[in-house]
PDB file of C-alpha atoms in Angstrom:
ATOM      1  CA  MET A   1       0.000   0.000   0.000  1.00  0.00           C
ATOM      2  CA  THR A   2       2.878   2.363   0.751  1.00  0.00           C
ATOM      3  CA  LEU A   3       4.335   1.781  -2.694  1.00  0.00           C
ATOM      4  CA  ARG A   4       0.939   2.497  -4.277  1.00  0.00           C
ATOM      5  CA  ALA A   5       0.687   5.714  -2.287  1.00  0.00           C
ATOM      6  CA  LYS A   6       4.103   6.794  -3.543  1.00  0.00           C
ATOM      7  CA  ILE A   7       3.078   6.048  -7.131  1.00  0.00           C
ATOM      8  CA  LEU A   8      -0.184   7.955  -6.745  1.00  0.00           C
ATOM      9  CA  LEU A   9       1.646  10.924  -5.228  1.00  0.00           C
ATOM     10  CA  ALA A  10       4.083  10.928  -8.129  1.00  0.00           C
ATOM     11  CA  LEU A  11       1.218  10.811 -10.631  1.00  0.00           C
ATOM     12  CA  ALA A  12      -0.522  13.659  -8.812  1.00  0.00           C
ATOM     13  CA  VAL A  13       2.675  15.685  -9.042  1.00  0.00           C
ATOM     14  CA  LEU A  14       2.829  15.045 -12.780  1.00  0.00           C
ATOM     15  CA  GLY A  15      -0.798  16.107 -13.124  1.00  0.00           C
ATOM     16  CA  GLY A  16      -0.127  19.271 -11.149  1.00  0.00           C
ATOM     17  CA  ALA A  17       2.721  20.150 -13.496  1.00  0.00           C
ATOM     18  CA  LEU A  18       0.684  19.659 -16.691  1.00  0.00           C
ATOM     19  CA  PRO A  19      -0.471  23.312 -16.977  1.00  0.00           C
ATOM     20  CA  TRP A  20       3.164  24.398 -17.213  1.00  0.00           C
ATOM     21  CA  VAL A  21       3.869  21.806 -19.891  1.00  0.00           C
ATOM     22  CA  SER A  22       0.692  22.670 -21.789  1.00  0.00           C
ATOM     23  CA  ALA A  23       1.528  26.374 -21.778  1.00  0.00           C
ATOM     24  CA  ALA A  24       4.910  25.672 -23.346  1.00  0.00           C
ATOM     25  CA  LEU A  25       3.648  23.467 -26.168  1.00  0.00           C
ATOM     26  CA  PRO A  26       2.975  25.108 -29.554  1.00  0.00           C
ATOM     27  CA  THR A  27      -0.606  24.193 -30.464  1.00  0.00           C
ATOM     28  CA  SER A  28      -0.156  24.835 -34.177  1.00  0.00           C
ATOM     29  CA  THR A  29       2.966  22.716 -34.689  1.00  0.00           C
ATOM     30  CA  LEU A  30       2.181  19.882 -32.246  1.00  0.00           C
ATOM     31  CA  PRO A  31      -1.618  19.848 -32.310  1.00  0.00           C
ATOM     32  CA  THR A  32      -2.275  16.302 -31.118  1.00  0.00           C
ATOM     33  CA  LEU A  33       0.240  16.361 -28.268  1.00  0.00           C
ATOM     34  CA  ALA A  34      -0.893  19.837 -27.215  1.00  0.00           C
ATOM     35  CA  TRP A  35      -4.514  18.675 -27.192  1.00  0.00           C
ATOM     36  CA  LEU A  36      -3.861  15.547 -25.142  1.00  0.00           C
ATOM     37  CA  ILE A  37      -1.762  17.311 -22.518  1.00  0.00           C
ATOM     38  CA  ASP A  38      -4.244  20.158 -22.291  1.00  0.00           C
ATOM     39  CA  LEU A  39      -7.015  17.650 -21.560  1.00  0.00           C
ATOM     40  CA  GLY A  40      -5.022  16.510 -18.561  1.00  0.00           C
ATOM     41  CA  THR A  41      -4.721  20.027 -17.145  1.00  0.00           C
ATOM     42  CA  HIS A  42      -8.439  20.190 -16.372  1.00  0.00           C
ATOM     43  CA  PHE A  43      -8.367  17.780 -13.428  1.00  0.00           C
ATOM     44  CA  GLN A  44      -6.341  19.791 -10.921  1.00  0.00           C
ATOM     45  CA  TRP A  45      -8.906  19.272  -8.151  1.00  0.00           C
ATOM     46  CA  LEU A  46      -8.576  15.503  -8.653  1.00  0.00           C
ATOM     47  CA  TYR A  47      -4.784  15.629  -8.624  1.00  0.00           C
ATOM     48  CA  LEU A  48      -4.841  17.704  -5.458  1.00  0.00           C
ATOM     49  CA  MET A  49      -7.173  15.247  -3.743  1.00  0.00           C
ATOM     50  CA  ILE A  50      -5.147  12.194  -4.776  1.00  0.00           C
ATOM     51  CA  GLY A  51      -1.889  13.874  -3.808  1.00  0.00           C
ATOM     52  CA  GLY A  52      -3.236  14.957  -0.445  1.00  0.00           C
ATOM     53  CA  ILE A  53      -4.614  11.523   0.424  1.00  0.00           C
ATOM     54  CA  SER A  54      -1.401   9.796  -0.668  1.00  0.00           C
ATOM     55  CA  LEU A  55       0.765  12.185   1.289  1.00  0.00           C
ATOM     56  CA  ALA A  56      -1.392  11.760   4.399  1.00  0.00           C
ATOM     57  CA  TRP A  57      -1.095   7.974   4.144  1.00  0.00           C
ATOM     58  CA  LEU A  58       2.673   8.071   3.750  1.00  0.00           C
ATOM     59  CA  LEU A  59       3.095  10.418   6.679  1.00  0.00           C
ATOM     60  CA  ALA A  60       0.813   8.250   8.812  1.00  0.00           C
ATOM     61  CA  LYS A  61       3.020   5.284   7.952  1.00  0.00           C
ATOM     62  CA  ARG A  62       6.038   7.315   9.069  1.00  0.00           C
ATOM     63  CA  THR A  63       7.360   7.482   5.537  1.00  0.00           C
ATOM     64  CA  HIS A  64       8.800  10.882   6.273  1.00  0.00           C
ATOM     65  CA  GLY A  65      11.382  12.787   4.352  1.00  0.00           C
ATOM     66  CA  TRP A  66      11.794  16.152   2.745  1.00  0.00           C
ATOM     67  CA  LEU A  67      11.273  14.531  -0.622  1.00  0.00           C
ATOM     68  CA  LEU A  68       7.632  13.762   0.101  1.00  0.00           C
ATOM     69  CA  VAL A  69       7.068  17.236   1.474  1.00  0.00           C
ATOM     70  CA  ALA A  70       8.690  18.737  -1.616  1.00  0.00           C
ATOM     71  CA  LEU A  71       6.535  16.596  -3.899  1.00  0.00           C
ATOM     72  CA  ALA A  72       3.405  17.682  -2.077  1.00  0.00           C
ATOM     73  CA  GLY A  73       4.517  21.286  -2.553  1.00  0.00           C
ATOM     74  CA  VAL A  74       4.793  20.720  -6.277  1.00  0.00           C
ATOM     75  CA  VAL A  75       1.237  19.386  -6.356  1.00  0.00           C
ATOM     76  CA  VAL A  76      -0.052  22.502  -4.625  1.00  0.00           C
ATOM     77  CA  SER A  77       2.146  24.702  -6.810  1.00  0.00           C
ATOM     78  CA  GLY A  78       0.765  23.134  -9.956  1.00  0.00           C
ATOM     79  CA  PHE A  79      -2.767  23.645  -8.684  1.00  0.00           C
ATOM     80  CA  SER A  80      -2.576  27.225  -7.453  1.00  0.00           C
ATOM     81  CA  ALA A  81       0.224  28.872  -9.378  1.00  0.00           C
ATOM     82  CA  SER A  82       0.154  27.405 -12.845  1.00  0.00           C
ATOM     83  CA  PRO A  83       0.757  29.950 -15.597  1.00  0.00           C
ATOM     84  CA  SER A  84      -2.768  29.726 -16.947  1.00  0.00           C
ATOM     85  CA  SER A  85      -4.317  30.181 -13.515  1.00  0.00           C
ATOM     86  CA  SER A  86      -2.307  32.590 -11.408  1.00  0.00           C
ATOM     87  CA  ARG A  87      -1.967  35.223 -14.102  1.00  0.00           C
ATOM     88  CA  ILE A  88      -5.715  35.297 -14.609  1.00  0.00           C
ATOM     89  CA  ASP A  89      -6.903  35.201 -11.006  1.00  0.00           C
ATOM     90  CA  ALA A  90      -8.220  38.536  -9.798  1.00  0.00           C
ATOM     91  CA  ALA A  91      -7.665  39.649  -6.229  1.00  0.00           C
ATOM     92  CA  ALA A  92     -10.869  40.824  -4.590  1.00  0.00           C
ATOM     93  CA  LEU A  93     -10.688  44.605  -4.421  1.00  0.00           C
ATOM     94  CA  THR A  94     -12.474  47.098  -2.242  1.00  0.00           C
ATOM     95  CA  PRO A  95     -15.502  48.340  -4.165  1.00  0.00           C
ATOM     96  CA  SER A  96     -14.840  51.721  -5.709  1.00  0.00           C
ATOM     97  CA  ASP A  97     -18.479  52.245  -6.484  1.00  0.00           C
ATOM     98  CA  THR A  98     -21.693  51.544  -4.603  1.00  0.00           C
ATOM     99  CA  ARG A  99     -23.123  50.154  -7.829  1.00  0.00           C
ATOM    100  CA  GLN A 100     -22.481  46.478  -8.359  1.00  0.00           C
ATOM    101  CA  LEU A 101     -23.165  44.440 -11.478  1.00  0.00           C
ATOM    102  CA  THR A 102     -23.960  40.737 -11.283  1.00  0.00           C
ATOM    103  CA  ILE A 103     -23.356  38.707 -14.426  1.00  0.00           C
ATOM    104  CA  VAL A 104     -24.230  35.026 -14.774  1.00  0.00           C
ATOM    105  CA  THR A 105     -23.323  32.333 -17.263  1.00  0.00           C
ATOM    106  CA  ALA A 106     -25.503  29.218 -17.491  1.00  0.00           C
ATOM    107  CA  ASN A 107     -25.293  26.230 -19.807  1.00  0.00           C
ATOM    108  CA  LEU A 108     -28.877  24.983 -19.875  1.00  0.00           C
ATOM    109  CA  ASN A 109     -28.313  21.600 -21.562  1.00  0.00           C
ATOM    110  CA  VAL A 110     -29.951  21.389 -24.967  1.00  0.00           C
ATOM    111  CA  SER A 111     -32.744  19.132 -23.657  1.00  0.00           C
ATOM    112  CA  THR A 112     -33.823  21.442 -20.815  1.00  0.00           C
ATOM    113  CA  VAL A 113     -37.243  23.082 -21.036  1.00  0.00           C
ATOM    114  CA  ASP A 114     -38.026  23.787 -17.354  1.00  0.00           C
ATOM    115  CA  LEU A 115     -36.170  26.980 -16.479  1.00  0.00           C
ATOM    116  CA  ALA A 116     -38.131  27.768 -13.304  1.00  0.00           C
ATOM    117  CA  PRO A 117     -35.268  26.664 -10.969  1.00  0.00           C
ATOM    118  CA  LEU A 118     -32.793  28.876 -12.821  1.00  0.00           C
ATOM    119  CA  HIS A 119     -35.165  31.842 -12.826  1.00  0.00           C
ATOM    120  CA  ALA A 120     -35.786  31.483  -9.101  1.00  0.00           C
ATOM    121  CA  TRP A 121     -32.057  31.371  -8.337  1.00  0.00           C
ATOM    122  CA  LEU A 122     -31.373  34.447 -10.501  1.00  0.00           C
ATOM    123  CA  GLY A 123     -33.766  36.370  -8.276  1.00  0.00           C
ATOM    124  CA  THR A 124     -31.848  35.396  -5.138  1.00  0.00           C
ATOM    125  CA  ILE A 125     -28.618  36.931  -6.442  1.00  0.00           C
ATOM    126  CA  ASP A 126     -30.291  39.850  -8.237  1.00  0.00           C
ATOM    127  CA  ALA A 127     -28.589  39.029 -11.543  1.00  0.00           C
ATOM    128  CA  ASP A 128     -28.293  41.893 -14.039  1.00  0.00           C
ATOM    129  CA  VAL A 129     -27.038  40.159 -17.188  1.00  0.00           C
ATOM    130  CA  LEU A 130     -27.331  36.482 -18.071  1.00  0.00           C
ATOM    131  CA  VAL A 131     -25.460  34.595 -20.799  1.00  0.00           C
ATOM    132  CA  LEU A 132     -27.169  31.352 -21.809  1.00  0.00           C
ATOM    133  CA  GLN A 133     -25.788  28.419 -23.777  1.00  0.00           C
ATOM    134  CA  GLU A 134     -27.507  25.363 -25.289  1.00  0.00           C
ATOM    135  CA  LEU A 135     -30.765  27.309 -25.642  1.00  0.00           C
ATOM    136  CA  ASN A 136     -33.404  25.304 -27.500  1.00  0.00           C
ATOM    137  CA  PRO A 137     -36.603  26.840 -28.969  1.00  0.00           C
ATOM    138  CA  ARG A 138     -38.805  25.662 -26.079  1.00  0.00           C
ATOM    139  CA  ALA A 139     -36.482  27.152 -23.492  1.00  0.00           C
ATOM    140  CA  ALA A 140     -36.279  30.371 -25.522  1.00  0.00           C
ATOM    141  CA  ALA A 141     -40.064  30.651 -25.469  1.00  0.00           C
ATOM    142  CA  ALA A 142     -39.997  30.379 -21.671  1.00  0.00           C
ATOM    143  CA  VAL A 143     -37.230  32.980 -21.318  1.00  0.00           C
ATOM    144  CA  SER A 144     -39.082  35.414 -23.584  1.00  0.00           C
ATOM    145  CA  LYS A 145     -41.827  35.594 -20.946  1.00  0.00           C
ATOM    146  CA  TRP A 146     -39.551  36.647 -18.073  1.00  0.00           C
ATOM    147  CA  PRO A 147     -40.722  40.191 -17.241  1.00  0.00           C
ATOM    148  CA  ASP A 148     -37.670  40.976 -15.106  1.00  0.00           C
ATOM    149  CA  TYR A 149     -35.354  40.562 -18.113  1.00  0.00           C
ATOM    150  CA  PRO A 150     -37.044  42.594 -20.848  1.00  0.00           C
ATOM    151  CA  HIS A 151     -33.922  43.067 -22.993  1.00  0.00           C
ATOM    152  CA  GLN A 152     -33.120  39.865 -24.844  1.00  0.00           C
ATOM    153  CA  ILE A 153     -31.079  38.486 -27.714  1.00  0.00           C
ATOM    154  CA  LEU A 154     -32.261  34.918 -28.244  1.00  0.00           C
ATOM    155  CA  THR A 155     -30.776  32.642 -30.916  1.00  0.00           C
ATOM    156  CA  PRO A 156     -32.165  29.176 -30.093  1.00  0.00           C
ATOM    157  CA  ARG A 157     -31.101  26.027 -31.910  1.00  0.00           C
ATOM    158  CA  GLU A 158     -31.917  22.347 -31.728  1.00  0.00           C
ATOM    159  CA  ASP A 159     -28.222  21.472 -31.420  1.00  0.00           C
ATOM    160  CA  PRO A 160     -26.062  22.367 -28.374  1.00  0.00           C
ATOM    161  CA  PHE A 161     -25.070  25.776 -29.726  1.00  0.00           C
ATOM    162  CA  GLY A 162     -28.108  27.955 -29.191  1.00  0.00           C
ATOM    163  CA  ILE A 163     -26.969  31.069 -27.325  1.00  0.00           C
ATOM    164  CA  ALA A 164     -28.504  34.152 -25.731  1.00  0.00           C
ATOM    165  CA  ILE A 165     -27.926  37.283 -23.681  1.00  0.00           C
ATOM    166  CA  ILE A 166     -30.741  38.601 -21.514  1.00  0.00           C
ATOM    167  CA  SER A 167     -30.572  41.689 -19.345  1.00  0.00           C
ATOM    168  CA  ARG A 168     -32.407  43.982 -16.960  1.00  0.00           C
ATOM    169  CA  HIS A 169     -30.716  46.850 -18.802  1.00  0.00           C
ATOM    170  CA  PRO A 170     -30.995  47.984 -22.436  1.00  0.00           C
ATOM    171  CA  LEU A 171     -28.905  46.251 -25.083  1.00  0.00           C
ATOM    172  CA  GLU A 172     -27.588  48.103 -28.114  1.00  0.00           C
ATOM    173  CA  SER A 173     -25.461  47.447 -31.202  1.00  0.00           C
ATOM    174  CA  SER A 174     -25.990  43.702 -30.882  1.00  0.00           C
ATOM    175  CA  GLU A 175     -24.619  41.258 -33.437  1.00  0.00           C
ATOM    176  CA  LEU A 176     -24.666  37.520 -33.947  1.00  0.00           C
ATOM    177  CA  LEU A 177     -21.370  36.145 -35.232  1.00  0.00           C
ATOM    178  CA  GLU A 178     -21.522  32.933 -37.248  1.00  0.00           C
ATOM    179  CA  ARG A 179     -18.087  32.326 -38.678  1.00  0.00           C
ATOM    180  CA  ALA A 180     -17.347  29.258 -40.758  1.00  0.00           C
ATOM    181  CA  GLY A 181     -16.003  26.426 -38.645  1.00  0.00           C
ATOM    182  CA  HIS A 182     -16.941  28.105 -35.369  1.00  0.00           C
ATOM    183  CA  THR A 183     -19.872  28.129 -32.994  1.00  0.00           C
ATOM    184  CA  PRO A 184     -22.223  31.152 -32.805  1.00  0.00           C
ATOM    185  CA  GLN A 185     -21.281  34.115 -30.608  1.00  0.00           C
ATOM    186  CA  ILE A 186     -23.092  37.272 -29.559  1.00  0.00           C
ATOM    187  CA  HIS A 187     -21.586  40.712 -29.030  1.00  0.00           C
ATOM    188  CA  THR A 188     -23.682  43.461 -27.478  1.00  0.00           C
ATOM    189  CA  GLN A 189     -23.437  46.750 -25.624  1.00  0.00           C
ATOM    190  CA  VAL A 190     -25.171  47.108 -22.257  1.00  0.00           C
ATOM    191  CA  VAL A 191     -26.477  50.482 -21.102  1.00  0.00           C
ATOM    192  CA  TRP A 192     -26.194  50.340 -17.302  1.00  0.00           C
ATOM    193  CA  GLY A 193     -27.300  53.740 -16.082  1.00  0.00           C
ATOM    194  CA  ASP A 194     -24.577  56.161 -17.127  1.00  0.00           C
ATOM    195  CA  THR A 195     -22.116  53.307 -17.732  1.00  0.00           C
ATOM    196  CA  ARG A 196     -21.778  51.399 -20.965  1.00  0.00           C
ATOM    197  CA  PHE A 197     -19.893  48.145 -21.418  1.00  0.00           C
ATOM    198  CA  VAL A 198     -19.712  45.347 -23.956  1.00  0.00           C
ATOM    199  CA  VAL A 199     -20.466  41.667 -23.429  1.00  0.00           C
ATOM    200  CA  SER A 200     -19.478  38.666 -25.504  1.00  0.00           C
ATOM    201  CA  ALA A 201     -21.319  35.348 -25.163  1.00  0.00           C
ATOM    202  CA  VAL A 202     -19.259  32.336 -26.221  1.00  0.00           C
ATOM    203  CA  HIS A 203     -19.543  28.552 -26.265  1.00  0.00           C
ATOM    204  CA  PRO A 204     -16.616  27.017 -28.158  1.00  0.00           C
ATOM    205  CA  MET A 205     -16.477  23.441 -29.346  1.00  0.00           C
ATOM    206  CA  PRO A 206     -15.569  20.956 -26.603  1.00  0.00           C
ATOM    207  CA  PRO A 207     -11.917  19.834 -26.867  1.00  0.00           C
ATOM    208  CA  ILE A 208     -12.696  16.252 -27.855  1.00  0.00           C
ATOM    209  CA  SER A 209     -10.250  16.289 -30.758  1.00  0.00           C
ATOM    210  CA  ALA A 210      -7.091  18.096 -31.784  1.00  0.00           C
ATOM    211  CA  ASP A 211      -9.101  20.011 -34.386  1.00  0.00           C
ATOM    212  CA  PHE A 212     -11.669  21.231 -31.860  1.00  0.00           C
ATOM    213  CA  HIS A 213      -8.828  22.125 -29.490  1.00  0.00           C
ATOM    214  CA  LEU A 214      -7.366  24.323 -32.227  1.00  0.00           C
ATOM    215  CA  ARG A 215     -10.726  25.924 -32.999  1.00  0.00           C
ATOM    216  CA  ARG A 216     -11.210  26.797 -29.354  1.00  0.00           C
ATOM    217  CA  ALA A 217      -7.789  28.448 -29.313  1.00  0.00           C
ATOM    218  CA  GLU A 218      -8.711  30.419 -32.441  1.00  0.00           C
ATOM    219  CA  LEU A 219     -11.955  31.604 -30.861  1.00  0.00           C
ATOM    220  CA  PHE A 220     -10.208  32.872 -27.743  1.00  0.00           C
ATOM    221  CA  THR A 221      -7.551  34.584 -29.824  1.00  0.00           C
ATOM    222  CA  SER A 222     -10.309  36.373 -31.733  1.00  0.00           C
ATOM    223  CA  GLU A 223     -12.158  37.298 -28.534  1.00  0.00           C
ATOM    224  CA  ALA A 224      -9.012  38.579 -26.857  1.00  0.00           C
ATOM    225  CA  SER A 225      -8.373  40.807 -29.863  1.00  0.00           C
ATOM    226  CA  TRP A 226     -11.989  42.009 -29.833  1.00  0.00           C
ATOM    227  CA  ALA A 227     -11.918  42.841 -26.123  1.00  0.00           C
ATOM    228  CA  SER A 228      -8.582  44.646 -26.402  1.00  0.00           C
ATOM    229  CA  SER A 229      -9.876  46.806 -29.259  1.00  0.00           C
ATOM    230  CA  GLN A 230     -12.975  47.990 -27.387  1.00  0.00           C
ATOM    231  CA  PRO A 231     -13.075  51.569 -26.079  1.00  0.00           C
ATOM    232  CA  LEU A 232     -15.540  50.386 -23.405  1.00  0.00           C
ATOM    233  CA  PRO A 233     -15.100  47.965 -20.488  1.00  0.00           C
ATOM    234  CA  SER A 234     -15.606  44.403 -21.660  1.00  0.00           C
ATOM    235  CA  ILE A 235     -16.857  41.076 -20.307  1.00  0.00           C
ATOM    236  CA  ILE A 236     -16.654  37.634 -21.927  1.00  0.00           C
ATOM    237  CA  ALA A 237     -18.843  34.886 -20.480  1.00  0.00           C
ATOM    238  CA  GLY A 238     -19.957  31.382 -21.330  1.00  0.00           C
ATOM    239  CA  ASP A 239     -19.198  27.710 -21.186  1.00  0.00           C
ATOM    240  CA  PHE A 240     -15.541  27.997 -22.153  1.00  0.00           C
ATOM    241  CA  ASN A 241     -15.071  24.215 -22.382  1.00  0.00           C
ATOM    242  CA  ALA A 242     -11.748  25.007 -20.739  1.00  0.00           C
ATOM    243  CA  SER A 243     -10.677  25.074 -17.117  1.00  0.00           C
ATOM    244  CA  PRO A 244      -8.643  27.928 -15.599  1.00  0.00           C
ATOM    245  CA  TRP A 245      -5.502  25.785 -16.034  1.00  0.00           C
ATOM    246  CA  SER A 246      -6.054  25.185 -19.745  1.00  0.00           C
ATOM    247  CA  SER A 247      -3.708  26.674 -22.318  1.00  0.00           C
ATOM    248  CA  ALA A 248      -6.817  28.247 -23.865  1.00  0.00           C
ATOM    249  CA  MET A 249      -6.777  30.798 -21.046  1.00  0.00           C
ATOM    250  CA  GLN A 250      -3.272  31.987 -21.906  1.00  0.00           C
ATOM    251  CA  THR A 251      -4.460  34.175 -24.756  1.00  0.00           C
ATOM    252  CA  LEU A 252      -7.040  35.890 -22.569  1.00  0.00           C
ATOM    253  CA  ALA A 253      -4.488  36.502 -19.828  1.00  0.00           C
ATOM    254  CA  ALA A 254      -1.987  37.906 -22.321  1.00  0.00           C
ATOM    255  CA  ALA A 255      -4.620  40.410 -23.466  1.00  0.00           C
ATOM    256  CA  GLY A 256      -5.016  41.674 -19.901  1.00  0.00           C
ATOM    257  CA  LEU A 257      -8.337  39.960 -19.242  1.00  0.00           C
ATOM    258  CA  ILE A 258      -9.017  38.823 -15.687  1.00  0.00           C
ATOM    259  CA  ARG A 259     -10.879  35.695 -14.645  1.00  0.00           C
ATOM    260  CA  ALA A 260     -13.706  36.873 -12.389  1.00  0.00           C
ATOM    261  CA  THR A 261     -15.207  33.463 -11.638  1.00  0.00           C
ATOM    262  CA  SER A 262     -13.787  31.246  -8.916  1.00  0.00           C
ATOM    263  CA  LEU A 263     -12.045  27.877  -9.008  1.00  0.00           C
ATOM    264  CA  GLN A 264     -15.264  26.218  -7.848  1.00  0.00           C
ATOM    265  CA  ALA A 265     -16.249  23.444 -10.253  1.00  0.00           C
ATOM    266  CA  THR A 266     -19.392  23.687 -12.386  1.00  0.00           C
ATOM    267  CA  TRP A 267     -19.435  20.424 -14.354  1.00  0.00           C
ATOM    268  CA  PRO A 268     -20.974  17.903 -14.084  1.00  0.00           C
ATOM    269  CA  SER A 269     -23.730  19.358 -11.926  1.00  0.00           C
ATOM    270  CA  ALA A 270     -24.397  16.218  -9.861  1.00  0.00           C
ATOM    271  CA  LEU A 271     -20.788  16.048  -8.651  1.00  0.00           C
ATOM    272  CA  PRO A 272     -18.846  19.024 -10.027  1.00  0.00           C
ATOM    273  CA  VAL A 273     -15.208  18.312 -10.852  1.00  0.00           C
ATOM    274  CA  ILE A 274     -14.128  20.913 -13.426  1.00  0.00           C
ATOM    275  CA  PRO A 275     -14.694  24.708 -13.534  1.00  0.00           C
ATOM    276  CA  ILE A 276     -15.416  25.267 -17.227  1.00  0.00           C
ATOM    277  CA  ASP A 277     -18.188  27.900 -17.010  1.00  0.00           C
ATOM    278  CA  GLN A 278     -16.345  31.163 -16.747  1.00  0.00           C
ATOM    279  CA  ILE A 279     -16.472  34.949 -16.864  1.00  0.00           C
ATOM    280  CA  VAL A 280     -13.487  37.137 -17.701  1.00  0.00           C
ATOM    281  CA  THR A 281     -13.385  40.912 -17.607  1.00  0.00           C
ATOM    282  CA  SER A 282     -11.221  43.750 -18.761  1.00  0.00           C
ATOM    283  CA  GLU A 283      -9.180  45.617 -16.160  1.00  0.00           C
ATOM    284  CA  HIS A 284     -11.942  48.222 -15.798  1.00  0.00           C
ATOM    285  CA  TRP A 285     -13.701  46.201 -13.083  1.00  0.00           C
ATOM    286  CA  SER A 286     -13.032  45.274  -9.477  1.00  0.00           C
ATOM    287  CA  LEU A 287     -14.179  41.858  -8.328  1.00  0.00           C
ATOM    288  CA  ILE A 288     -16.560  41.843  -5.370  1.00  0.00           C
ATOM    289  CA  GLU A 289     -17.762  38.259  -5.228  1.00  0.00           C
ATOM    290  CA  ALA A 290     -17.796  35.095  -7.318  1.00  0.00           C
ATOM    291  CA  GLY A 291     -19.523  31.777  -6.920  1.00  0.00           C
ATOM    292  CA  VAL A 292     -21.461  28.873  -8.379  1.00  0.00           C
ATOM    293  CA  GLY A 293     -25.190  28.311  -8.251  1.00  0.00           C
ATOM    294  CA  PRO A 294     -27.166  25.192  -7.346  1.00  0.00           C
ATOM    295  CA  ASP A 295     -28.236  22.342  -9.585  1.00  0.00           C
ATOM    296  CA  VAL A 296     -30.935  23.953 -11.749  1.00  0.00           C
ATOM    297  CA  GLY A 297     -31.726  20.948 -13.915  1.00  0.00           C
ATOM    298  CA  SER A 298     -28.793  21.087 -16.336  1.00  0.00           C
ATOM    299  CA  ASP A 299     -25.576  19.088 -16.515  1.00  0.00           C
ATOM    300  CA  HIS A 300     -23.772  22.341 -15.638  1.00  0.00           C
ATOM    301  CA  ARG A 301     -24.135  24.582 -12.625  1.00  0.00           C
ATOM    302  CA  PRO A 302     -24.383  28.318 -13.342  1.00  0.00           C
ATOM    303  CA  ALA A 303     -21.511  30.579 -12.350  1.00  0.00           C
ATOM    304  CA  PHE A 304     -21.675  34.242 -11.407  1.00  0.00           C
ATOM    305  CA  ALA A 305     -19.434  37.217 -10.716  1.00  0.00           C
ATOM    306  CA  ARG A 306     -20.336  40.450  -8.967  1.00  0.00           C
ATOM    307  CA  VAL A 307     -18.182  43.363 -10.056  1.00  0.00           C
ATOM    308  CA  ALA A 308     -17.981  47.122  -9.630  1.00  0.00           C
ATOM    309  CA  PRO A 309     -16.585  49.637 -12.132  1.00  0.00           C
ATOM    310  CA  LEU A 310     -13.234  51.104 -11.256  1.00  0.00           C
ATOM    311  CA  PRO A 311     -13.041  54.895 -11.264  1.00  0.00           C
ATOM    312  CA  ARG A 312     -12.031  56.415 -14.551  1.00  0.00           C
ATOM    313  CA  ALA A 313      -8.618  57.982 -14.843  1.00  0.00           C
ATOM    314  CA  HIS A 314      -8.613  61.737 -15.315  1.00  0.00           C
TER     315      HIS A 314
END
């Protein structure tokens, strides 16, 4: 059993180091290897749990030594300070403004038609803007009747790539992007009192092949460029099909975007393991609170971030 614990600890260490390896691999020149290693980066919670249990067993069996302690440190380091995580994490800042904006992302599951649990939860957190994925026509008909979200851009589909933005506040200059080889996206401008900001709703292909892995990277490169070019504060939200440790997040971090959602897992909803439903913002916002909602009948749990606008420079 002690030998097994040592092996498991070593494997956990390797898993914890995968984000660093993934970040260094060129996706375009080594697509298959980059895809496979990136898949492994998503399970940092699992590696941390396995590493912690193995280390506890070895210490209980008096298998001491600085080597085990050092290995455990690597596991934690890989989990909390990987290049695609630590550079994106936002420190919670003191609100600079009494106004706070709550934005939610929720993957509904394409078969879901009962949105009452989601609607009830949105009321408990006083959500302002909601990005929906996997919106089918029946669910869209239900959402269209929500009086508390009168401003809506609904693009339902029978496949898993229906998408929507609904809001308590007016939406302007909205556009649906349907680029060849990519999933639909929505860009819109939100009029929040005397503040305007832009929101992008995304749901890239799941990374179940090297090709889809590459398409996801292309989408985030495009979105990072879009956000950087905006004269207004920006927010990107959706089912990213990528965890905070994925190489897909590198492009967003390099563009100065900040992950506002927490490390709390959102998928699968029954026993969440991976945080793939995410919200990133431009540097114009301070993060007040982030969290994950309850099981609302989908295979994902919704995620939310509460932010406040930073004061403008004069």
